[in-house]
Coordinates of C-alpha atoms in Angstrom, one line a residue:
M202 CA -9.7 -22.4 -2.4
K203 CA -9.7 -23.8 1.1
K204 CA -10.7 -21.7 4.1
T205 CA -7.1 -21.6 5.5
N206 CA -5.9 -20.1 2.2
Q207 CA -8.7 -17.5 2.2
L208 CA -7.8 -16.5 5.8
F209 CA -4.2 -16.0 4.8
A210 CA -5.2 -13.9 1.8
T211 CA -7.4 -11.8 3.9
I212 CA -4.7 -11.1 6.5
V213 CA -2.3 -10.1 3.7
V214 CA -4.5 -7.5 2.2
L215 CA -5.5 -6.1 5.6
L216 CA -2.0 -5.2 6.6
L217 CA -1.8 -1.5 7.2
F218 CA 1.8 -0.3 7.5
C219 CA 2.8 3.3 7.3
A220 CA 5.4 4.2 4.7
T221 CA 6.1 5.7 1.2
T222 CA 9.3 6.3 -0.8
L223 CA 9.4 10.1 -0.2
Q224 CA 8.7 12.6 2.5
A225 CA 5.4 11.1 3.5
Q226 CA 7.2 8.0 4.6
E227 CA 8.9 9.8 7.5
K228 CA 5.5 10.7 8.9
K229 CA 4.5 7.0 9.0
E230 CA 0.9 7.7 8.2
V231 CA 0.5 6.3 4.7
K232 CA -2.0 3.5 4.4
Y233 CA -2.9 3.4 0.7
I234 CA -1.0 3.9 -2.5
T235 CA -2.9 4.4 -5.8
V236 CA -1.1 3.6 -9.0
T237 CA -2.5 4.9 -12.3
E238 CA -1.1 3.7 -15.6
S239 CA -1.8 6.1 -18.4
H240 CA -0.6 6.2 -22.0
W241 CA 0.7 8.8 -24.4
D242 CA -1.6 9.9 -27.2
M243 CA 0.6 8.6 -30.0
D244 CA -1.5 10.6 -32.6
K245 CA -0.7 14.0 -31.0
E246 CA 1.1 15.9 -33.8
D247 CA 2.6 18.7 -31.8
F248 CA 3.9 16.5 -28.9
K249 CA 6.9 18.0 -27.1
M250 CA 8.1 16.3 -23.9
S251 CA 9.4 19.6 -22.6
E252 CA 6.0 21.3 -22.9
W253 CA 4.3 18.3 -21.4
K254 CA 6.6 18.6 -18.4
V255 CA 5.9 22.3 -18.0
A256 CA 2.2 21.7 -18.0
E257 CA 2.4 18.9 -15.5
K258 CA 4.6 21.0 -13.2
E259 CA 2.2 23.8 -13.3
Y260 CA -0.6 21.5 -12.3
L261 CA 1.5 19.9 -9.6
E262 CA 2.3 23.3 -8.1
K263 CA -1.1 24.8 -8.3
V264 CA -3.3 21.8 -7.4
T265 CA -1.5 18.6 -6.2
M266 CA 0.9 20.4 -3.8
K267 CA -2.0 22.2 -2.3
N268 CA -4.3 19.2 -2.0
E269 CA -4.1 18.3 1.7
Y270 CA -5.6 14.8 1.1
I271 CA -2.6 13.8 -1.2
M272 CA 0.3 13.0 1.0
S273 CA 2.8 12.4 -1.8
A274 CA 2.8 12.1 -5.5
S275 CA 5.3 10.9 -8.1
T276 CA 5.6 10.2 -11.8
Y277 CA 7.4 7.4 -13.7
L278 CA 8.1 7.0 -17.4
H279 CA 8.8 3.8 -19.4
N280 CA 12.4 2.7 -19.5
L281 CA 12.4 -1.1 -19.9
T282 CA 8.8 -2.3 -20.0
P283 CA 6.6 -4.0 -22.6
D284 CA 4.9 -0.7 -23.5
N285 CA 6.8 2.5 -24.4
T286 CA 3.6 4.6 -24.1
E287 CA 3.4 4.1 -20.3
I288 CA 3.2 7.0 -17.8
V289 CA 2.8 5.8 -14.2
S290 CA 1.5 8.1 -11.5
S291 CA 1.5 7.2 -7.8
F292 CA -0.3 8.9 -4.9
S293 CA -0.3 8.1 -1.2
Y294 CA -3.1 8.6 1.2
A295 CA -3.7 8.4 5.0
S296 CA -7.1 6.8 4.6
W297 CA -9.5 5.3 2.1
E298 CA -11.8 8.3 2.6
D299 CA -9.0 10.7 1.5
I300 CA -8.8 8.9 -1.8
E301 CA -12.4 10.0 -2.4
K302 CA -11.9 13.5 -0.9
Q303 CA -8.9 14.3 -3.0
A304 CA -10.8 14.3 -6.3
E305 CA -13.4 16.9 -5.1
R306 CA -10.6 19.0 -3.6
S307 CA -8.6 19.0 -6.8
I308 CA -11.6 20.4 -8.7
E309 CA -11.9 23.2 -6.1
L310 CA -8.1 23.9 -6.5
E311 CA -8.4 24.0 -10.2
K312 CA -11.0 26.7 -10.0
E313 CA -8.9 28.7 -7.6
A314 CA -5.8 28.3 -9.8
W315 CA -7.6 29.2 -13.1
P316 CA -10.6 31.3 -12.0
D317 CA -11.4 32.1 -15.6
E318 CA -13.4 29.2 -16.9
D319 CA -12.2 29.4 -20.5
E320 CA -8.6 29.6 -19.4
R321 CA -9.1 26.7 -17.1
K322 CA -10.7 24.5 -19.8
A323 CA -8.0 25.5 -22.2
F324 CA -5.2 24.5 -19.8
L325 CA -6.8 21.1 -18.9
K326 CA -7.6 20.4 -22.5
N327 CA -3.9 21.0 -23.5
L328 CA -2.7 18.9 -20.5
N329 CA -5.1 16.0 -21.3
S330 CA -4.2 16.1 -25.0
Y331 CA -0.9 14.4 -24.2
Y332 CA -2.7 11.3 -23.0
S333 CA -4.9 8.7 -24.6
N334 CA -8.3 7.7 -23.1
E335 CA -6.8 4.4 -21.9
H336 CA -5.7 4.0 -18.3
S337 CA -5.9 1.6 -15.4
D338 CA -5.9 2.0 -11.6
E339 CA -4.7 -0.1 -8.8
I340 CA -4.7 0.4 -5.0
Y341 CA -2.0 -1.1 -2.8
M342 CA -1.1 -1.2 0.9
P343 CA 2.5 -0.7 2.0
L344 CA 4.3 -3.3 4.1
S345 CA 6.9 -2.6 6.7
G346 CA 10.6 -3.0 6.0
F347 CA 11.1 0.1 3.8
K348 CA 14.5 1.4 3.0
F349 CA 14.1 5.2 3.0
L350 CA 15.8 7.5 0.5
A351 CA 18.3 9.6 2.3
E352 CA 16.9 12.8 0.9
K353 CA 14.5 14.0 -1.7
P354 CA 16.1 13.3 -5.1
T355 CA 17.7 16.1 -7.1
K356 CA 18.0 14.1 -10.3
D357 CA 16.0 11.5 -12.1
M358 CA 16.5 7.9 -10.8
V359 CA 16.1 4.4 -12.1
V360 CA 13.2 2.4 -10.6
Y361 CA 13.1 -1.3 -10.8
A362 CA 9.7 -2.9 -10.0
R363 CA 9.2 -6.7 -9.5
K364 CA 5.7 -8.0 -9.4
S365 CA 5.4 -11.5 -7.8
H366 CA 2.3 -13.5 -7.0
F367 CA 1.2 -15.2 -3.8
A368 CA 0.6 -19.0 -3.8
F369 CA -1.3 -19.0 -0.5
P370 CA 0.2 -22.3 1.0
E371 CA -2.3 -24.3 3.0
N372 CA -0.1 -24.3 6.1
G373 CA 1.1 -20.8 5.7
T374 CA 0.8 -18.2 8.5
M375 CA 1.3 -14.5 8.6
K376 CA 3.7 -14.8 11.4
E377 CA 5.9 -17.1 9.4
F378 CA 5.7 -15.0 6.2
Q379 CA 6.5 -11.8 8.0
S380 CA 9.4 -13.4 9.9
L381 CA 11.0 -14.7 6.8
R382 CA 10.4 -11.6 4.8
L383 CA 11.9 -9.2 7.3
E384 CA 14.9 -11.5 8.0
G385 CA 15.8 -11.4 4.3
N386 CA 15.1 -7.7 4.2
E387 CA 17.4 -7.0 7.1
G388 CA 20.2 -9.3 5.9
I389 CA 20.1 -8.3 2.2
T390 CA 18.1 -5.3 1.1
Q391 CA 19.0 -3.0 3.9
K392 CA 22.7 -3.8 3.5
N393 CA 22.9 -3.4 -0.3
D394 CA 24.3 0.1 -0.9
Y395 CA 23.2 0.0 -4.6
I396 CA 19.6 0.1 -3.4
K397 CA 18.9 3.7 -2.5
G398 CA 15.3 3.1 -1.6
Y399 CA 13.0 0.1 -1.3
S400 CA 9.3 -0.5 -0.7
A401 CA 6.9 -3.4 -0.8
Y402 CA 3.2 -3.5 -1.3
V403 CA 0.2 -5.9 -1.4
H404 CA -3.0 -5.7 -3.3
A405 CA -5.9 -3.7 -1.8
W406 CA -8.2 -3.0 -4.7
G407 CA -7.8 -3.9 -8.3
A408 CA -7.5 -6.8 -10.8
D409 CA -5.3 -9.3 -9.1
K410 CA -5.3 -10.0 -5.3
T411 CA -2.2 -12.2 -5.6
E412 CA 0.1 -9.3 -6.4
Y413 CA 3.2 -8.7 -4.3
L414 CA 5.0 -5.6 -5.6
E415 CA 8.5 -4.6 -4.7
V416 CA 10.1 -1.3 -5.8
Y417 CA 13.8 -0.5 -5.9
F418 CA 15.3 3.0 -6.4
L419 CA 18.7 3.1 -8.0
D420 CA 21.1 5.7 -9.3
S421 CA 21.6 4.2 -12.7
L422 CA 20.8 1.2 -15.0
S423 CA 24.3 -0.2 -14.4
D424 CA 23.5 -0.4 -10.7
L425 CA 20.6 -2.8 -11.5
E426 CA 23.1 -5.5 -12.4
N427 CA 25.4 -4.5 -9.5
M428 CA 22.4 -4.7 -7.2
F429 CA 21.7 -8.3 -8.2
D430 CA 25.4 -9.3 -7.8
R431 CA 25.5 -7.7 -4.4
D432 CA 22.3 -9.4 -3.4
D433 CA 23.8 -12.8 -4.2
E434 CA 26.8 -12.0 -2.0
L435 CA 24.7 -10.8 0.9
F436 CA 22.4 -13.8 0.5
T437 CA 25.4 -16.1 1.0
E438 CA 26.5 -14.1 4.0
A439 CA 23.1 -14.0 5.6
F440 CA 22.0 -17.6 4.8
P441 CA 25.1 -19.8 4.7
E442 CA 24.4 -23.2 3.2
N443 CA 23.0 -25.6 5.9
D444 CA 19.8 -27.6 6.5
E445 CA 18.1 -24.8 8.5
N446 CA 18.6 -22.2 5.8
K447 CA 17.6 -24.6 3.0
A448 CA 14.4 -25.2 4.9
K449 CA 13.8 -21.4 5.2
V450 CA 14.3 -20.9 1.5
K451 CA 12.0 -23.7 0.6
T452 CA 9.3 -22.3 3.0
W453 CA 9.7 -18.8 1.7
S454 CA 9.3 -20.1 -1.9
S455 CA 6.1 -21.8 -1.0
Y456 CA 4.4 -18.5 -0.5
F457 CA 4.9 -17.6 -4.2
T458 CA 3.9 -19.2 -7.5
G459 CA 7.4 -18.6 -8.9
V460 CA 6.1 -16.4 -11.7
H461 CA 7.1 -12.7 -11.6
G462 CA 7.4 -9.7 -13.9
D463 CA 10.2 -7.2 -14.2
Y464 CA 9.7 -3.5 -15.0
V465 CA 12.2 -0.6 -15.2
Y466 CA 11.0 3.0 -15.1
T467 CA 12.5 6.5 -14.9
F468 CA 11.6 8.4 -11.8
I469 CA 11.0 12.1 -12.7
H470 CA 12.6 13.9 -9.8
D471 CA 10.9 17.3 -10.3
L472 CA 7.4 16.0 -10.7
V473 CA 7.2 15.0 -7.0
K474 CA 5.2 16.0 -4.0

C-alpha cells in the first residue's frame, strides 16, 4: 500500500466524533463503541428466553447501570443474519481508559450487588450458562452525521446494519470524503422518515481496518423495504442527473470496494442503559 493510502487510513481511524444512538448521544462525549458478538449455548437443556432476560435485566440494573465508566449499553438479537445464535452487545465510552476501568468497576459492583460469594457465583454461573464460550470483540469510533432517536424506545425495534469496506483511493482526501458523506447524509438519511435513528462508525481496534459500519433503527421489517424505496426517491431529488452529480457518485464509489454485508437485528428496548 502506498504512503498516501496509509495516510488516508490513519486519518479515518483517528476521527473522534461524539455520538451514540441513545441518551449518551445527547451529551456528545462518546469516543469509542465496543461491540461483542456472543452466542447462545445450544446445548443448554433448560433454556428459556424469558428467564435469560430476567437475569440480564437484573445484572443491568445492579451492575451496568451503576458503572460510571459505561455511558450506554444495548443488546441485539439475530433477526436476519447468517447465524441465529448471535447476541450482540454494544457499550459506549468517553475514553480508551474507561474501557479498561469498566471491567474492574463491574467486579466491584458485582460484589456489592451480591455480597454473599456463593450467591454471587450462582447468579453469574446461571447467567453465563446461556452463552457458549465463543465470542468476538470489535472497537469502533463514531462519525458525525447521526440521526438521533426522538426518545428512548418503549418497544423493540428493527436494526439494519450495513458493513462496507474502504478502498483507500490513491488521490482520496479526508476533506473530500467527509464532504460527500455529509452531503448525502443531509439530503437522504436525515430526510427519510422511515429511518428513526442512524449512526456510522469506523474501525478502531479489531480484525479489519477497512470496515465502515452504518446502523439504521426502524420501527418494523416492512419499513426496511420502505426505507430503500424512499432513499431512491430522495437520492433523485438531492442529486438530479447531470455531469456534476455523476462525478460525485463516481468519486464517492472510489472510496469503497463495492463489497458490503447486510445484517438485521432486533433491538431489545428494555435491556438498555
